[in-house]
GROMACS .gro file of C-alpha atoms in nm:
model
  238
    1UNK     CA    1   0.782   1.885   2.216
    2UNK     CA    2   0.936   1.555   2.213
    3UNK     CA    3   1.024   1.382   1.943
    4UNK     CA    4   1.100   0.971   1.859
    5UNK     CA    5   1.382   0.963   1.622
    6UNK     CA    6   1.501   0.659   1.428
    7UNK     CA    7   1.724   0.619   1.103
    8UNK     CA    8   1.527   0.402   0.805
    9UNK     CA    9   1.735   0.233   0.570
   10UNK     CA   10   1.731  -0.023   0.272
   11UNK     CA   11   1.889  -0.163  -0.036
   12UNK     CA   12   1.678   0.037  -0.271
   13UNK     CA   13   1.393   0.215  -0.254
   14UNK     CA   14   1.095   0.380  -0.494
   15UNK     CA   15   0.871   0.636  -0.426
   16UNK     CA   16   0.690   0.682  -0.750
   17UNK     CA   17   0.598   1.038  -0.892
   18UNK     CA   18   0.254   1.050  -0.957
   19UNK     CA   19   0.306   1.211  -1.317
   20UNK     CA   20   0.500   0.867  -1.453
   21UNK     CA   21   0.288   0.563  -1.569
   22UNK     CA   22   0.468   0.330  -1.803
   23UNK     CA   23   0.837   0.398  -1.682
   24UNK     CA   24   0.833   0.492  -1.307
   25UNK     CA   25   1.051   0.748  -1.174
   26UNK     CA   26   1.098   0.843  -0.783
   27UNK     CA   27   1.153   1.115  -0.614
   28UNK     CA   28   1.443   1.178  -0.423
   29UNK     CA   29   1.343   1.168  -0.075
   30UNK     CA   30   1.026   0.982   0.123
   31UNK     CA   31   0.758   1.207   0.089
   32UNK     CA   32   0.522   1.261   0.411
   33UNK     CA   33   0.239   1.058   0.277
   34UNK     CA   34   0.471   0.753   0.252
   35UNK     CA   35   0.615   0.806   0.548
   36UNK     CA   36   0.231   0.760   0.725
   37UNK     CA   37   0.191   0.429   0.529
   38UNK     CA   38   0.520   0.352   0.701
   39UNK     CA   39   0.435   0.439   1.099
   40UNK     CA   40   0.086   0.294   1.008
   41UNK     CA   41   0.283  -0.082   0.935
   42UNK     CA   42   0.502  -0.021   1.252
   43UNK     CA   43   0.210   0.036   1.429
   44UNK     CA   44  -0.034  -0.233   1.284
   45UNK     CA   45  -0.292   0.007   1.103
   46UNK     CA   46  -0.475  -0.178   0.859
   47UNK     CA   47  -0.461   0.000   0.509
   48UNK     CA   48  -0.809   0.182   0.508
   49UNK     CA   49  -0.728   0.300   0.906
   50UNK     CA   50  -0.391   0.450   0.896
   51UNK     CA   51  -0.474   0.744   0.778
   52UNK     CA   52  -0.731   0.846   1.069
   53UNK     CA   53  -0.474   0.805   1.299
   54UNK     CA   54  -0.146   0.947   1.124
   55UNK     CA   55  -0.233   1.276   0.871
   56UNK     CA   56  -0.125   1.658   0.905
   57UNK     CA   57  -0.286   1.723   1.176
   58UNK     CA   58  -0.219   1.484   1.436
   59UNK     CA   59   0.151   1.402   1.326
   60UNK     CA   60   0.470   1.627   1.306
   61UNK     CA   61   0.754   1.453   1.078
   62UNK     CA   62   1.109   1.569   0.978
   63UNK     CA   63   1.337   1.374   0.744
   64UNK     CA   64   1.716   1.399   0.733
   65UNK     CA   65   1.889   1.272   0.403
   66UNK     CA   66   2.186   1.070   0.562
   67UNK     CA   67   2.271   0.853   0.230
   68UNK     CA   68   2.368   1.064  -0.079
   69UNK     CA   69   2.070   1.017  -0.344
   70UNK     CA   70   2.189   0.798  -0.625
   71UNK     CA   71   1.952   0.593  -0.842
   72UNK     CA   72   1.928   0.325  -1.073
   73UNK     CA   73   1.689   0.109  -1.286
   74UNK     CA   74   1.631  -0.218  -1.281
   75UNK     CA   75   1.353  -0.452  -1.515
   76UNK     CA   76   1.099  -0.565  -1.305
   77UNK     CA   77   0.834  -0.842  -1.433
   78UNK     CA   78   0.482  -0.723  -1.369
   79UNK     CA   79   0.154  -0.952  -1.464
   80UNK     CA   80   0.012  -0.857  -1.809
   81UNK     CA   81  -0.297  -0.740  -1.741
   82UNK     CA   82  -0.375  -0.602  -2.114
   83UNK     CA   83  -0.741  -0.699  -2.175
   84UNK     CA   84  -0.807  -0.737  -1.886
   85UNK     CA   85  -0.632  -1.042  -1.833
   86UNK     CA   86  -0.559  -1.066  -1.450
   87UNK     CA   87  -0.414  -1.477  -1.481
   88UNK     CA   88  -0.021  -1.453  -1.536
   89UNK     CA   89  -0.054  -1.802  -1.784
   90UNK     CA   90   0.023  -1.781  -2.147
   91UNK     CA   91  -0.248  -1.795  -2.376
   92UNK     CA   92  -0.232  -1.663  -2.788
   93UNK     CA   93  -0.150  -1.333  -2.829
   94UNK     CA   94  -0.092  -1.257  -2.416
   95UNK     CA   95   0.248  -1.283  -2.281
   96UNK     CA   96   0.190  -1.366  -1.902
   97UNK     CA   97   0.452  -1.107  -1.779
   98UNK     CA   98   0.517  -0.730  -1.897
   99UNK     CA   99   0.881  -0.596  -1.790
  100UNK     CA  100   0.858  -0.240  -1.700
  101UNK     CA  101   1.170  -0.035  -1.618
  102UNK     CA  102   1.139   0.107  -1.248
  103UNK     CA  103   1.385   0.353  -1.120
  104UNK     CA  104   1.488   0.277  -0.815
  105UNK     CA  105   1.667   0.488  -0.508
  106UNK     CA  106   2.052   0.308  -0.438
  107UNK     CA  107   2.088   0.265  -0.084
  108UNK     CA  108   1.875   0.491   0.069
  109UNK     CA  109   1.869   0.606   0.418
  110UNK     CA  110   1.682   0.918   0.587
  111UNK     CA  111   1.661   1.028   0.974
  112UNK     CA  112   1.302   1.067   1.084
  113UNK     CA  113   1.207   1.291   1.357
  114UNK     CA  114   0.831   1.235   1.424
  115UNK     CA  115   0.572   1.325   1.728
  116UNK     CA  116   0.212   1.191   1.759
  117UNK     CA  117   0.001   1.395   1.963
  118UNK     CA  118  -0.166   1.092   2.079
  119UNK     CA  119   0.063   0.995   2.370
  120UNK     CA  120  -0.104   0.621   2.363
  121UNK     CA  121   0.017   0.606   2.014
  122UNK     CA  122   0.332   0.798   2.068
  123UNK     CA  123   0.438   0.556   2.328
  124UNK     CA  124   0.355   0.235   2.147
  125UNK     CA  125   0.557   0.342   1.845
  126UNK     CA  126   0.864   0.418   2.112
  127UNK     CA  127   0.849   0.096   2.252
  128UNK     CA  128   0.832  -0.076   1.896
  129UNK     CA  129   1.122   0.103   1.817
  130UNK     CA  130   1.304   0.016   2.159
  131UNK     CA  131   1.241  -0.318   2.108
  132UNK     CA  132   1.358  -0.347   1.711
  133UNK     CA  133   1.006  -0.453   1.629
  134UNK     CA  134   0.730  -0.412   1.434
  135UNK     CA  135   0.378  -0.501   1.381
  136UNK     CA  136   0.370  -0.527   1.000
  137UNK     CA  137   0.738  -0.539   0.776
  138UNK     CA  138   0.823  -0.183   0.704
  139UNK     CA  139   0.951  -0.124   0.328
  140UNK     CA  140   0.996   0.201   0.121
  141UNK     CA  141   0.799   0.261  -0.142
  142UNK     CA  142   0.731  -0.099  -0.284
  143UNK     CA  143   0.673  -0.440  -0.100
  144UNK     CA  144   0.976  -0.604  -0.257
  145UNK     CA  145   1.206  -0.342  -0.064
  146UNK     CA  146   1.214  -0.421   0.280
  147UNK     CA  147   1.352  -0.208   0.509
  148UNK     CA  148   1.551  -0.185   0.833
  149UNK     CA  149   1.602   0.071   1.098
  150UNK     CA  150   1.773   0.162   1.424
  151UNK     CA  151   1.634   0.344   1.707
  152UNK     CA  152   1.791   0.702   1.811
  153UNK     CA  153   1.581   0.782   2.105
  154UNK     CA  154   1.338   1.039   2.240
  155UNK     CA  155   1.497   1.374   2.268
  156UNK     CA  156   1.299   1.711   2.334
  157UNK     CA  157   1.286   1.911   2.053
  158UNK     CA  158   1.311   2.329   2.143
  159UNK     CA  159   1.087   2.622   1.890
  160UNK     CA  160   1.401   2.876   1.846
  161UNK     CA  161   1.264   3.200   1.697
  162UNK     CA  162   1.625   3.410   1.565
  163UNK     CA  163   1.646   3.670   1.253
  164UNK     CA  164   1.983   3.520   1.124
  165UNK     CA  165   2.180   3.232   0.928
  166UNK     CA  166   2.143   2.879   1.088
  167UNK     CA  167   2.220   2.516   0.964
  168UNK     CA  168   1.939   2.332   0.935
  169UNK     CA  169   1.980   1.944   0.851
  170UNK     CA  170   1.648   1.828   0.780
  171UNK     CA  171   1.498   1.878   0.430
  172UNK     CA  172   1.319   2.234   0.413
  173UNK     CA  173   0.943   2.376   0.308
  174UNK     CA  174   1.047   2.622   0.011
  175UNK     CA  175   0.816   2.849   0.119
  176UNK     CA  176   0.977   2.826   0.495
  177UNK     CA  177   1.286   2.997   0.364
  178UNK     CA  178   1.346   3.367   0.320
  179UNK     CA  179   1.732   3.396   0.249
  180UNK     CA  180   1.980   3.095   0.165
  181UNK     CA  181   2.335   3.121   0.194
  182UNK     CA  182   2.467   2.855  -0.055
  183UNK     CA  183   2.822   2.675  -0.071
  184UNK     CA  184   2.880   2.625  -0.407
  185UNK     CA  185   3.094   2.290  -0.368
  186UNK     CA  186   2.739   2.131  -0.233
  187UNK     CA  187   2.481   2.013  -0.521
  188UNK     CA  188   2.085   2.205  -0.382
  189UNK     CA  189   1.800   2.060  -0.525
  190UNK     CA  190   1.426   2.111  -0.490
  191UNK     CA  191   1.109   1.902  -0.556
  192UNK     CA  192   0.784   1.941  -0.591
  193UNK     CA  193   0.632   1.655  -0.318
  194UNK     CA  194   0.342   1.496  -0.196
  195UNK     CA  195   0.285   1.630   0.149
  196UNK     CA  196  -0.084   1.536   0.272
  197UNK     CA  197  -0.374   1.266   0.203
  198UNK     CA  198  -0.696   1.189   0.309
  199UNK     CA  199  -0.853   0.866   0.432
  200UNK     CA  200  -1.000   0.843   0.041
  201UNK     CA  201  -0.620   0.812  -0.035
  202UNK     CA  202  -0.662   1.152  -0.247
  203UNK     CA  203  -0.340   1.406  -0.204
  204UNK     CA  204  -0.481   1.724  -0.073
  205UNK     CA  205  -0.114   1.894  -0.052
  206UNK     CA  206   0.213   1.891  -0.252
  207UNK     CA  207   0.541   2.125  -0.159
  208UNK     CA  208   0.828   2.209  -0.283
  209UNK     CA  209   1.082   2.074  -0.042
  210UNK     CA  210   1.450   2.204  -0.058
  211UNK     CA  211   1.732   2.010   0.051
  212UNK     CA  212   2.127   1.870  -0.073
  213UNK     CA  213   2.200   1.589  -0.238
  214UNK     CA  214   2.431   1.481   0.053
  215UNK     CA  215   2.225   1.525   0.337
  216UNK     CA  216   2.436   1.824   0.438
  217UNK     CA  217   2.289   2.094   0.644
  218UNK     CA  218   2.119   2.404   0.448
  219UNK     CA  219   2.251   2.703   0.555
  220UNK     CA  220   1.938   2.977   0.572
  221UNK     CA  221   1.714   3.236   0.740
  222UNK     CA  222   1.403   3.081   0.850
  223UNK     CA  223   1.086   3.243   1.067
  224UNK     CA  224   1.152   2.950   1.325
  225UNK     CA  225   1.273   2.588   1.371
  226UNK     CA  226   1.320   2.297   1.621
  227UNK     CA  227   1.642   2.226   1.762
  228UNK     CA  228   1.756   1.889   1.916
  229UNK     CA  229   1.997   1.988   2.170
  230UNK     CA  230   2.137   1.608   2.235
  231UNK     CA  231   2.205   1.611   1.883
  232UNK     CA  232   2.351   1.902   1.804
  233UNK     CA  233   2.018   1.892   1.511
  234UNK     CA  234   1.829   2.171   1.384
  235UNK     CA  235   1.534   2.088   1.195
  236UNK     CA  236   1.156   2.192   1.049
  237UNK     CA  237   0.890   2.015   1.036
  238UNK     CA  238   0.714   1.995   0.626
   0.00000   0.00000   0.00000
């Protein structure tokens, strides 16, 4: 299997957890579904088409944590739509703006490893990415945080089958993991993430995803994984 891989970086980022409303948290990492609305803009999909295109089952994606998480929060002025009140003027007893704490991801940055079965697609989104370009301005999470990124390469990636310890550097499937061997000087974490959607923009999967803080490797026992020989990378895919 080959695989396009290509760092994604920005000043902040939020990817917000479906359970907050009125003060929105992220989670730690780019979940999958995100990461479709973000191929889908590098590739020009319009918002209702993306998802016919790039979904589980035509689309393998690995993430790397290269940043450590940190977070922050900053104010951010929203329109005051109480009463249904859409026009961001002042009128008595309607502020035109409502500031809502966001939290916000500090500096993130994240590997991504991803194939397309479709080679037409496959090899548009290679060329974009050999060329620095893009069709519509990738961001993560929210339109105000516009993103950049840096092209790796195509590499092939190799299914390895082995009944022992090995580092793995991507993020890791919970459920993909039958025996950890943990460093206690590193900071493990796990989440509970998005992982699928449908074209009606309803999640159909979440996962608990297992990685470290860091972005360093996770020593553990898996059933298989995908090594990237060029890179001296092991990953899965979620």
């Amino acid at each position: 299997m080959n695989v396009l891989v290509f760092d994604v970086w920005a000043d902040y980022g939020h990817f917000k957890k479906i359970y907050t409303t009125t003060s929105p948290l992220t989670y730690d990492i780019m979940p999958k579904t995100s990461i479709y609305g973000l191929l889908g803009a590098m590739l020009g999909f319009g918002r209702d088409e993306y998802l016919r295109h790039l979904n589980g089952k035509t689309t393998n994606i690995a993430l790397r944590i290269l940043n450590p998480i940190k977070k922050t929060y900053f104010g951010l002025n929203l329109i005051n739509t109480k009463g249904n009140y859409f026009i961001p003027i002042k009128k008595k007893g309607h502020e035109p703006r409502t500031q809502i704490r966001f939290e916000l991801l500090k500096n993130p940055k994240y590997r991504l490893y991803i194939n397309i079965k479709d080679d037409k697609l496959h090899n548009k989104l290679k060329n974009l990415l050999e060329e620095h370009k893009t069709v519509f301005t990738p961001y993560l999470g929210l339109s105000e945080l516009i993103a950049n990124f840096k092209f790796i390469g195509e590499f092939e990636a190799v299914n390895q089958k082995i009944d022992d310890f090995v580092e793995i550097h991507s993020v890791v499937r919970r459920d993909y993991i039958k025996e950890i061997s943990f460093d206690f000087e590193k900071e493990y974490r796990f989440e509970k993430i998005p992982n699928d959607i449908n074209e009606e923009r309803i999640t159909t999967e979440y996962i608990d995803i297992f990685y470290e803080r860091s972005g360093n490797p996770i020593k553990c026992k898996l059933d298989e994984y995908w090594e990237i020989t060029n890179l001296n990378e092991n990953i899965t895919f979620t």
